[in-house]
Tab-separated table of C-alpha atoms and ligand atoms in Angstrom:
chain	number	residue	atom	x	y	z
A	1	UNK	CA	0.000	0.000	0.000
A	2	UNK	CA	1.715	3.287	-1.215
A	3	UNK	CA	1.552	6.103	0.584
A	4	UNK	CA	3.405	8.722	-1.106
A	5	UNK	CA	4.795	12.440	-0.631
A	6	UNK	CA	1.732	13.668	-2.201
A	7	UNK	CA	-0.842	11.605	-0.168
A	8	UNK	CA	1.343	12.695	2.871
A	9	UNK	CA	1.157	16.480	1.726
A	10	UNK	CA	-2.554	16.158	1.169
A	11	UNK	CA	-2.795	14.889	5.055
A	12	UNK	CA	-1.059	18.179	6.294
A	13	UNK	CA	-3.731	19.895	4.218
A	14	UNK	CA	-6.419	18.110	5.935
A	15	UNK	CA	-4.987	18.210	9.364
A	16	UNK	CA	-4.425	22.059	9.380
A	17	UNK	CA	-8.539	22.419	8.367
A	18	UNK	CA	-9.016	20.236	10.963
A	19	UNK	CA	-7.333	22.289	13.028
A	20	UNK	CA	-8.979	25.687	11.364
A	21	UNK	CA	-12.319	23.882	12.274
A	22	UNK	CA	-11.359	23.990	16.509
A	23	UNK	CA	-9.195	20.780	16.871
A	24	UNK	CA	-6.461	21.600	19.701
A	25	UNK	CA	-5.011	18.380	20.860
A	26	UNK	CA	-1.628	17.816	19.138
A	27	UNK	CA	-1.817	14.049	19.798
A	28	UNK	CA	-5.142	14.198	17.773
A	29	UNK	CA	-4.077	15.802	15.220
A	30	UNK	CA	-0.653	13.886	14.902
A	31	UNK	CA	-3.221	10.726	14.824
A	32	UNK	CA	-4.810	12.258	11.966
A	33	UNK	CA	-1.742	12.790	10.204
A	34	UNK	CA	-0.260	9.850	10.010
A	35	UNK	CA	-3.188	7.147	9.307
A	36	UNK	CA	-3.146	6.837	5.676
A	37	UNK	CA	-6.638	7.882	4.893
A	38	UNK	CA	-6.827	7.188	1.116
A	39	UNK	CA	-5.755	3.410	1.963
A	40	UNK	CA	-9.657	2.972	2.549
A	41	UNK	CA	-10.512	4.368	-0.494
A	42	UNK	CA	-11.080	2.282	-4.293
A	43	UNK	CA	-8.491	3.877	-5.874
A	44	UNK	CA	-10.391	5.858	-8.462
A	45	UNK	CA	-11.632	7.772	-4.942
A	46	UNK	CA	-8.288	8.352	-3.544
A	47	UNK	CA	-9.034	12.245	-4.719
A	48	UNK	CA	-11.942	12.231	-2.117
A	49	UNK	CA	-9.795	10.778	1.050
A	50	UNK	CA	-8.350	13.798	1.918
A	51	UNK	CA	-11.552	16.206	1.947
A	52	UNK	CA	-12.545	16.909	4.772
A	53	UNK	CA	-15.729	15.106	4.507
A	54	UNK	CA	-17.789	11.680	5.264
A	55	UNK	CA	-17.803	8.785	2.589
A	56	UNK	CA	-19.975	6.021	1.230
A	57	UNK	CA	-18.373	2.673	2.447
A	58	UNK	CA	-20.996	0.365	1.097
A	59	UNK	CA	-23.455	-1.678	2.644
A	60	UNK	CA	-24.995	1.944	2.644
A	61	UNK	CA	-22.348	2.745	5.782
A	62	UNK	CA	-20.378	5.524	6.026
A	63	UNK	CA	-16.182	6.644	6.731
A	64	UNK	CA	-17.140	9.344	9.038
A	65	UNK	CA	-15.471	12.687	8.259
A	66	UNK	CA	-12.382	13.209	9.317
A	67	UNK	CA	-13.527	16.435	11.534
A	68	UNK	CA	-16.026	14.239	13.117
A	69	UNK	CA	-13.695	11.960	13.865
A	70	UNK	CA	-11.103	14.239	15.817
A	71	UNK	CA	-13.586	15.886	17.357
A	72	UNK	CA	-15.241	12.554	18.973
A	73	UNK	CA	-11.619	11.425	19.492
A	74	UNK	CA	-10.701	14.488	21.282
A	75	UNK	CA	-13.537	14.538	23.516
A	76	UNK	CA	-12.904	11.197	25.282
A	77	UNK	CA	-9.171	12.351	26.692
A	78	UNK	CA	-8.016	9.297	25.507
A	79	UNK	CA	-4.917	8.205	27.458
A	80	UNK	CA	-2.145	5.568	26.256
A	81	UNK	CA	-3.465	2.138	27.785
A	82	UNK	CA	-7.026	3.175	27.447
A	83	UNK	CA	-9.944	0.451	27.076
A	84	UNK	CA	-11.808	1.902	24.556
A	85	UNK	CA	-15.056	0.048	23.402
A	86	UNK	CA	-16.141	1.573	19.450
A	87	UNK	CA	-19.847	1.045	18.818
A	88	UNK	CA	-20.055	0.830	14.576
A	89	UNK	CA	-16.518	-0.447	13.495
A	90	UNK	CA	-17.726	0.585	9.295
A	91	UNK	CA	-14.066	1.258	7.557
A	92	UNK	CA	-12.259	0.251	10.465
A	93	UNK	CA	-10.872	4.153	10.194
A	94	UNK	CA	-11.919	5.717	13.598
A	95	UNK	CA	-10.260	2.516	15.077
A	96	UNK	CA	-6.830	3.489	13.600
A	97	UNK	CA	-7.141	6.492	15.381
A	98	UNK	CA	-8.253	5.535	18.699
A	99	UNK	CA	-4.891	2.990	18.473
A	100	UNK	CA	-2.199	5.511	17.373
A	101	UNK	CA	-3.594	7.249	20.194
A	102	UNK	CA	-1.932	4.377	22.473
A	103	UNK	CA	-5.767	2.864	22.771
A	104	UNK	CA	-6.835	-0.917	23.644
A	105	UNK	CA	-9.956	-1.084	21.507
A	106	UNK	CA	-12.622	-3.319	21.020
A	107	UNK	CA	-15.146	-2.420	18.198
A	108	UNK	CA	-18.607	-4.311	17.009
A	109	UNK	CA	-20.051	-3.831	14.437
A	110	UNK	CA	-23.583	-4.675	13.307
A	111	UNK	CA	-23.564	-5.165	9.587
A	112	UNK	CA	-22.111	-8.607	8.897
A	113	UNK	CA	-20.465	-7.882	5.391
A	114	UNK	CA	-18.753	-4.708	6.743
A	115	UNK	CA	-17.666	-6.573	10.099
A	116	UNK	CA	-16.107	-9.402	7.746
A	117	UNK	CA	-14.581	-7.093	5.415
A	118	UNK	CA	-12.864	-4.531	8.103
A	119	UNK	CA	-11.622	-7.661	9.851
A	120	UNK	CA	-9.716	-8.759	7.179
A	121	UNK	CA	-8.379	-5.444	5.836
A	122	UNK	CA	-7.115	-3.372	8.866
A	123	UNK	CA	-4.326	-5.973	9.845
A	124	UNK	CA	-2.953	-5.314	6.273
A	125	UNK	CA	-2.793	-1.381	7.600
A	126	UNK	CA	-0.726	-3.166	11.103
A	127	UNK	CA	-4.207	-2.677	13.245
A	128	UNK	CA	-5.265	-5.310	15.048
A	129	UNK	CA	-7.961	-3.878	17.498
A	130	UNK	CA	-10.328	-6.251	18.857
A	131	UNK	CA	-13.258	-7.202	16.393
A	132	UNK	CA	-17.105	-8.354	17.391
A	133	UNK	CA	-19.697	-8.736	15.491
A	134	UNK	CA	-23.351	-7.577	16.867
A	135	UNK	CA	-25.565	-5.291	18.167
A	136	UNK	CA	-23.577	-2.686	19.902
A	137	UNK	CA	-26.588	-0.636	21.188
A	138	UNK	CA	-26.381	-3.054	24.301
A	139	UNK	CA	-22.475	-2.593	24.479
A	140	UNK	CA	-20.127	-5.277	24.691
A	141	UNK	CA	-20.953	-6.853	28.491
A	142	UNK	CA	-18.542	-9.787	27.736
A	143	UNK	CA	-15.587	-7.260	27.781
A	144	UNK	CA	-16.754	-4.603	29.650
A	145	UNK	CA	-15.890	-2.467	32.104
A	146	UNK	CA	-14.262	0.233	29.693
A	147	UNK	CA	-12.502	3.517	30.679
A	148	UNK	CA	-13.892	5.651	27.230
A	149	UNK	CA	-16.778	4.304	25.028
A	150	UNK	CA	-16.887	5.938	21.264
A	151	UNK	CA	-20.620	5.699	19.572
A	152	UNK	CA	-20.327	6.454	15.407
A	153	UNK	CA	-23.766	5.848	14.732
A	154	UNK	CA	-26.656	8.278	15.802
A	155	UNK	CA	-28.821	7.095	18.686
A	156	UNK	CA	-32.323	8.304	19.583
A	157	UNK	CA	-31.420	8.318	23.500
A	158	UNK	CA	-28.502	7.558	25.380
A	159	UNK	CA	-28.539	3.342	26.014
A	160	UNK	CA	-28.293	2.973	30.318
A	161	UNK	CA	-26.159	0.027	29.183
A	162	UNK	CA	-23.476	1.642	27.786
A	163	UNK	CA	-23.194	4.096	31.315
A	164	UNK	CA	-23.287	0.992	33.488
A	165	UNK	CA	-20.495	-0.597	31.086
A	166	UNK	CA	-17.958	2.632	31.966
A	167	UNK	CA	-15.704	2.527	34.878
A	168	UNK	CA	-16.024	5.174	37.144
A	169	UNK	CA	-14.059	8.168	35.744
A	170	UNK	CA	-15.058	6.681	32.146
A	171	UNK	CA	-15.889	8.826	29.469
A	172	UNK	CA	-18.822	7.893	26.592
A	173	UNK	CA	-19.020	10.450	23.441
A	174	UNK	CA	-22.272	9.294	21.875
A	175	UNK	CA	-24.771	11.675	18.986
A	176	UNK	CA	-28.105	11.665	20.384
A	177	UNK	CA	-30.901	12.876	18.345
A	178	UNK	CA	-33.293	11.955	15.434
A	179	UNK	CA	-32.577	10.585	12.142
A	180	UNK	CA	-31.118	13.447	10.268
A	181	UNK	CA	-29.103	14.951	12.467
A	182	UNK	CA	-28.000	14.690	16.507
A	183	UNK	CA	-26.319	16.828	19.380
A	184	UNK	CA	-22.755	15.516	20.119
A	185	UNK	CA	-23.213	14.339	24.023
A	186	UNK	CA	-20.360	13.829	26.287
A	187	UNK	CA	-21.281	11.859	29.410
A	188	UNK	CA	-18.808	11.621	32.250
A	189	UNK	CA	-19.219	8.695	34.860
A	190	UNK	CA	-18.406	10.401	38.067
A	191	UNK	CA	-19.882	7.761	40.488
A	192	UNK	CA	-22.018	4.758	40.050
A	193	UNK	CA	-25.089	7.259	40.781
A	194	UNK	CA	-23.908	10.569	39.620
A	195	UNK	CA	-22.918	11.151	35.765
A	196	UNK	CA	-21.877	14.806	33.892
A	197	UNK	CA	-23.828	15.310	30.649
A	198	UNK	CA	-22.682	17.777	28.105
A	199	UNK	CA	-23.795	18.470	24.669
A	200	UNK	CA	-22.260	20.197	21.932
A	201	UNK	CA	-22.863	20.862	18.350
A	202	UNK	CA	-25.101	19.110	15.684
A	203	UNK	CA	-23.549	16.038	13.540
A	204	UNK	CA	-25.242	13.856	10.780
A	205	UNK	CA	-24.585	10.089	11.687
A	206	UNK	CA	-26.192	6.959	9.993
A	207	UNK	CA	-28.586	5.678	12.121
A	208	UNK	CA	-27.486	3.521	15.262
A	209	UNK	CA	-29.683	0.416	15.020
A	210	UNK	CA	-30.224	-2.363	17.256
A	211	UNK	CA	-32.347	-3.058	20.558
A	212	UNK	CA	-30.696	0.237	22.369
A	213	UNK	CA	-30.784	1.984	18.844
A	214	UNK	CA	-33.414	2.640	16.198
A	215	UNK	CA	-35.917	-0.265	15.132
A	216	UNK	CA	-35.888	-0.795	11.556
B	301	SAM	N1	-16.446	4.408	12.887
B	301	SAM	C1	-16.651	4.203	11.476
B	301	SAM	C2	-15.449	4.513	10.643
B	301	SAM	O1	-14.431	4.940	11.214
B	301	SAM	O2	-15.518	4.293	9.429
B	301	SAM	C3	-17.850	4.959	10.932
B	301	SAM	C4	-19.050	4.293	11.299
B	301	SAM	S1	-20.501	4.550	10.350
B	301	SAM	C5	-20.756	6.276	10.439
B	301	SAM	C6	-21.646	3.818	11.530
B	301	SAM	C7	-21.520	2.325	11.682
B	301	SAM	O3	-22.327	1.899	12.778
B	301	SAM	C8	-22.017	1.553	10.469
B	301	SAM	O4	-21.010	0.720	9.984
B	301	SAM	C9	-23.207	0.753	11.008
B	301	SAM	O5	-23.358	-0.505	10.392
B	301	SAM	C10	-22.838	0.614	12.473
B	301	SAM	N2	-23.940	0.317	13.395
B	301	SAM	C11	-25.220	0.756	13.376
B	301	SAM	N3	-25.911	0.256	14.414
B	301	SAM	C12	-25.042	-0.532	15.117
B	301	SAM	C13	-25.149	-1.329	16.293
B	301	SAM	N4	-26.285	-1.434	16.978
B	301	SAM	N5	-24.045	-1.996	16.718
B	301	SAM	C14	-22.864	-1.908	16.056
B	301	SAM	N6	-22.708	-1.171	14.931
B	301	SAM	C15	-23.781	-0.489	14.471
């Protein structure tokens, strides 16, 4: 997989947007930098891998955009040794991210084809997070407790599951709102009875299906 000086020059471009757009933490931002974005890309798209916007990854998923991404990512403080659960592997992209960051993730994904395709491609990039396949609205009790838990797919509420899955201290960044577009919400476990809730702006997430999620 080539990644030349031009891809790597079109990654400064899109990390100093990024940046443009609000993104502060340099660890983020180095993240964003080095993950070779166009490798999940056909490569009559590699054009579009460096815009600074989301993609269609079949199976009518998306590669979230790459603001989106760092911005999530830079909301759950992620510290090197992390357990990090990712609700809606898709491209396996936000993953990368979460691992350069020094992460230990686990990430389920719901749509079979996508969850069988991702698994086989990111260990040609050298990830190898943790892979499940199923209905990630519930979590992932099997694993769980996590420190940060990362939610790519809008959700009408926030699932109780996924609090009681944090440790205390635990951070889960999760878009709550209806189907077209949701309020970025940041909830802080501070004891077993007392969590921090706070929202920030509107994102545009494929729908987060599943018992927890939206019934389709
Ligand atoms: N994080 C992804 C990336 O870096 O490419 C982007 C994810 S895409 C915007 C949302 C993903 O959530 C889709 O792949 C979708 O199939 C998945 N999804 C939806 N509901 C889910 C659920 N209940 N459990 C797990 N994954 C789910």
């Amino acid at each position: 997989m080539e990644d030349s000086y031009r891809h790597r020059g079109m990654r400064k471009a899109l990390v100093r947007i990024i940046k443009e757009k609000g993104i502060a933490s340099p660890a983020v931002l180095a993240a964003i930098g080095k993950v070779a974005r166009h490798h999940f890309f056909d490569n009559a798209l590699v054009e579009h891998a460096y815009q600074d916007k989301a993609f269609p990854i079949g199976e009518g998923q998306t590669i979230s955009q790459p603001y989106t991404v760092a911005f999530q990512t830079e909301k759950l403080e992620i510290q090197s040794g992390d357990k990090v659960l990712e609700v809606g592997t898709g491209s396996g992209y936000q993953a990368t991210i979460l691992m350069e960051l020094g992460a230990d993730v686990y990430t389920i994904e719901f749509n079979k084809p996508l969850y069988e395709r991702t698994k086989k491609f990111l260990p040609k990039m050298g990830y190898t997070p943790k892979f499940f396949y199923g209905d990630g609205s519930k979590g992932l009790a099997a694993h769980a407790p996590y420190d940060k838990i990362i939610v790519t797919a809008g959700a009408p509420t926030v699932p109780t599951e996924l609090i009681k899955q944090l440790n205390i201290g635990g951070i889960l960044i999760i878009p709550v709102g209806d189907e077209k577009k949701q309020k970025m919400v940041k909830i802080t476990k501070q004891s077993d009875k007392k969590i921090k809730k706070e929202a920030f702006d509107y994102f545009s997430f494929v729908p987060l299906l599943g018992e927890q999620g939206w019934k389709k």
